[in-house]
XYZ file of C-alpha atoms in Angstrom:
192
model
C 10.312 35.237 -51.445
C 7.207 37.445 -51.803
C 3.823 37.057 -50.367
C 0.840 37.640 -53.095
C -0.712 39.977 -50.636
C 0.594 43.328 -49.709
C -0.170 43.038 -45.981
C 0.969 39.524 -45.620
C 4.515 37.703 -45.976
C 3.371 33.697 -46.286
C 0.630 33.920 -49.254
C 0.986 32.043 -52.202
C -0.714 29.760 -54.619
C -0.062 25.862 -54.265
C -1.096 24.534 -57.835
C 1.503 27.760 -59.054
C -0.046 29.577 -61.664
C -3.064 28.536 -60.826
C -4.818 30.379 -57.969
C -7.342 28.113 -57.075
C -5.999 27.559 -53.748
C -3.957 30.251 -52.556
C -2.925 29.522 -48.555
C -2.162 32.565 -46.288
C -1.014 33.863 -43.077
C -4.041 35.588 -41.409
C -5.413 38.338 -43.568
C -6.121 41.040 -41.286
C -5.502 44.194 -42.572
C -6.004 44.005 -46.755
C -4.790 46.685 -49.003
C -7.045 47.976 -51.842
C -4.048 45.968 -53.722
C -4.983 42.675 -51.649
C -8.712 42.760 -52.460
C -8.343 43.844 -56.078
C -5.636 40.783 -56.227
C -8.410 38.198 -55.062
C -11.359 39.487 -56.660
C -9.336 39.680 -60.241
C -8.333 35.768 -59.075
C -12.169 35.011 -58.629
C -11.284 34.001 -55.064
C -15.112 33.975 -53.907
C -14.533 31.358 -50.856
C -12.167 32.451 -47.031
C -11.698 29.935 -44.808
C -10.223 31.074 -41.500
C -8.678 28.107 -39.868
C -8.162 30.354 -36.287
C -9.514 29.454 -33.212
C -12.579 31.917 -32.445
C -10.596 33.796 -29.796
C -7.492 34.057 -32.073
C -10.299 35.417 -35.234
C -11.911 37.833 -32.609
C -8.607 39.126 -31.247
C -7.396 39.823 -35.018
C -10.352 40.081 -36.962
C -10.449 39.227 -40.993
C -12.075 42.408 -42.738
C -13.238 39.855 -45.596
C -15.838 38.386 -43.475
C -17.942 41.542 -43.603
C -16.958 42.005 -47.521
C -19.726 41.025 -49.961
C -17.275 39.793 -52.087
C -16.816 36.372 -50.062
C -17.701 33.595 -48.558
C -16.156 34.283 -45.039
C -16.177 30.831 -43.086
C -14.806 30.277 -39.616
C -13.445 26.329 -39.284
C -10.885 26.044 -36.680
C -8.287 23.030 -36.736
C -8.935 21.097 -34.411
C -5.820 21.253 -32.050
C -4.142 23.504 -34.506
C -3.598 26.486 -31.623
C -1.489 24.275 -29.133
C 2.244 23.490 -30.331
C 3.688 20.269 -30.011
C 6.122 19.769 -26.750
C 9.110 18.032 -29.358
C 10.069 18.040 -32.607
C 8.981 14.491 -32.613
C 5.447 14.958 -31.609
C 4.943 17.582 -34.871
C 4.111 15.058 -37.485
C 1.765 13.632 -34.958
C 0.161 16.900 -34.158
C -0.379 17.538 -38.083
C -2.030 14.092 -37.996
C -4.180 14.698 -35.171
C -5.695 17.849 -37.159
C -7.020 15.229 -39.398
C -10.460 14.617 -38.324
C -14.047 15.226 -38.934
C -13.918 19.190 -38.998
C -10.518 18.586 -41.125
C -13.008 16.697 -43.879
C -15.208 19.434 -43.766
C -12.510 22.328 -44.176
C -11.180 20.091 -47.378
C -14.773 19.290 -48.946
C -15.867 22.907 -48.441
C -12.522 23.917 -50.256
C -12.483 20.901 -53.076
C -16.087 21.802 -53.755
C -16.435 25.960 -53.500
C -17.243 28.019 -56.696
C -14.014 30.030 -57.916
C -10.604 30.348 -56.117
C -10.526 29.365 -52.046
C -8.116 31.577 -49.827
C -7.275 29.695 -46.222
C -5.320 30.628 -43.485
C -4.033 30.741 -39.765
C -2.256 32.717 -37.763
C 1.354 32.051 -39.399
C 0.151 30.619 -42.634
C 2.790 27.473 -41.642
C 1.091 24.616 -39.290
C -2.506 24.748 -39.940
C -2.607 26.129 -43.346
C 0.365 23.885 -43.984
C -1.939 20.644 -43.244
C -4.868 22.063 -45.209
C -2.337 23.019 -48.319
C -0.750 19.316 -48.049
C -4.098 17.591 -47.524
C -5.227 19.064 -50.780
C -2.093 18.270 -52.714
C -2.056 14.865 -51.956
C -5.495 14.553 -52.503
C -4.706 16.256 -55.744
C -2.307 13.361 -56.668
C 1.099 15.495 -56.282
C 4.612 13.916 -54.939
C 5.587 14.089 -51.364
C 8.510 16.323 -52.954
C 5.883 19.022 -54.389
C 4.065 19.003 -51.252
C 7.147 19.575 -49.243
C 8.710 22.009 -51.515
C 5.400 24.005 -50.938
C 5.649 23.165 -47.350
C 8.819 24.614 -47.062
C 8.626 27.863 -48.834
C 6.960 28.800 -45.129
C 10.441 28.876 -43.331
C 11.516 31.297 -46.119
C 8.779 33.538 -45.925
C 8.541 33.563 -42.056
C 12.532 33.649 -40.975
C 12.254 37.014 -39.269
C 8.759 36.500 -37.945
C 10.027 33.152 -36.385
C 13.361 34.767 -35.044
C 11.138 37.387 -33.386
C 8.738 34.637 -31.934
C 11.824 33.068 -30.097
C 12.939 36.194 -29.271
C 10.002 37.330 -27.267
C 9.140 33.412 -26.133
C 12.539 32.138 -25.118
C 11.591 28.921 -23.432
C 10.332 27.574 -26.999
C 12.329 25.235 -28.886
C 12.855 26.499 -32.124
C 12.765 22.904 -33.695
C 8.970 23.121 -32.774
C 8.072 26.177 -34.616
C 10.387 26.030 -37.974
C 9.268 24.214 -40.855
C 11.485 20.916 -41.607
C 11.083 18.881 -44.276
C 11.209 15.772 -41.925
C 7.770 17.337 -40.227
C 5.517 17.487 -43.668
C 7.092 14.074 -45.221
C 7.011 12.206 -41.803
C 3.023 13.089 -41.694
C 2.301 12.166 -45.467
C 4.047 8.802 -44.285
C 1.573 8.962 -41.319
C -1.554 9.360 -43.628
C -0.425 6.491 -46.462
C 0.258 4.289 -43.084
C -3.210 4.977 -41.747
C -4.761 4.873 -44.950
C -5.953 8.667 -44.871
């Protein structure tokens, strides 16, 4: 699998050819390639979804770029990993609130093509790229195929992560289908 972006590995487009949304791990350090890419895609809008510390500690060049529309949103709750895999679908839920709504309407109502991201491009970004799918009308299939591109993508970024954090279940931090489908079941339940 290859990322759109030179210096990322989890960007893509979730409508496929289309690159109205394109979701992303965090864009750090963009290649002449990279910005070229998004400005010939009329991408115009950047939502970070980091956590101000995480965005200060690895800063996103774009923000600064005349280009774009450099916003900082974090998800709520979206930098603290769940204990289980059980507790994941609820975590994904619990990013749905009232900064959630205003991540999706700035997205669903921004001039030109919308880039988003987090750190990994997989939790957070994941929730955002779902949200907007199903909003969008597509099956829980589509939205978990897309979902589950990210454990492609990230296999040797995620092997490193346990590596280096040995105490962390690896269930937690790799992409199952169970995780995305067991939260779209959560929002129809809840009537998101």
């Amino acid at each position: 699998m290859s990322s759109l972006l030179e210096s990322t590995r989890n960007t893509r487009a979730i409508l496929g050819e289309s690159m109205r949304y394109i979701r992303s791990d965090a864009v750090t350090a963009p290649t002449g390639r990279d910005l070229s890419f998004l400005l010939a895609h009329d991408v115009q809008t950047v939502i970070d979804l980091r956590t101000e510390a995480e965005a200060a500690a690895r800063p996103c060049p774009l923000a600064r770029h005349p280009s774009f529309r450099y916003h900082l949103l974090p998800v709520t709750g979206g930098d603290r990993a769940p204990a289980t895999p059980f507790e994941v679908p609820q975590a994904y839920f619990a990013m749905c609130d009232r900064q959630m709504a205003r991540i999706l309407g700035l997205a669903e109502g921004a001039p030109g093509g919308v880039l988003y991201f987090c750190n990994a491009g997989k939790d957070r970004t994941g929730v955002v790229s779902a949200l907007l799918l199903h909003r969008l009308g597509y099956s829980d299939d589509s939205i978990a195929a897309d979902y589950m591109r990210s454990a492609e993508n990230l296999s040797d970024v995620l092997a490193e992560y346990l590596r280096l954090h040995p105490d962390t279940d690896p269930q937690v931090i790799t992409p199952r289908r169970a995780y995305i489908t067991s939260f779209l079941r959560l929002l129809r339940e809840r009537g998101y």
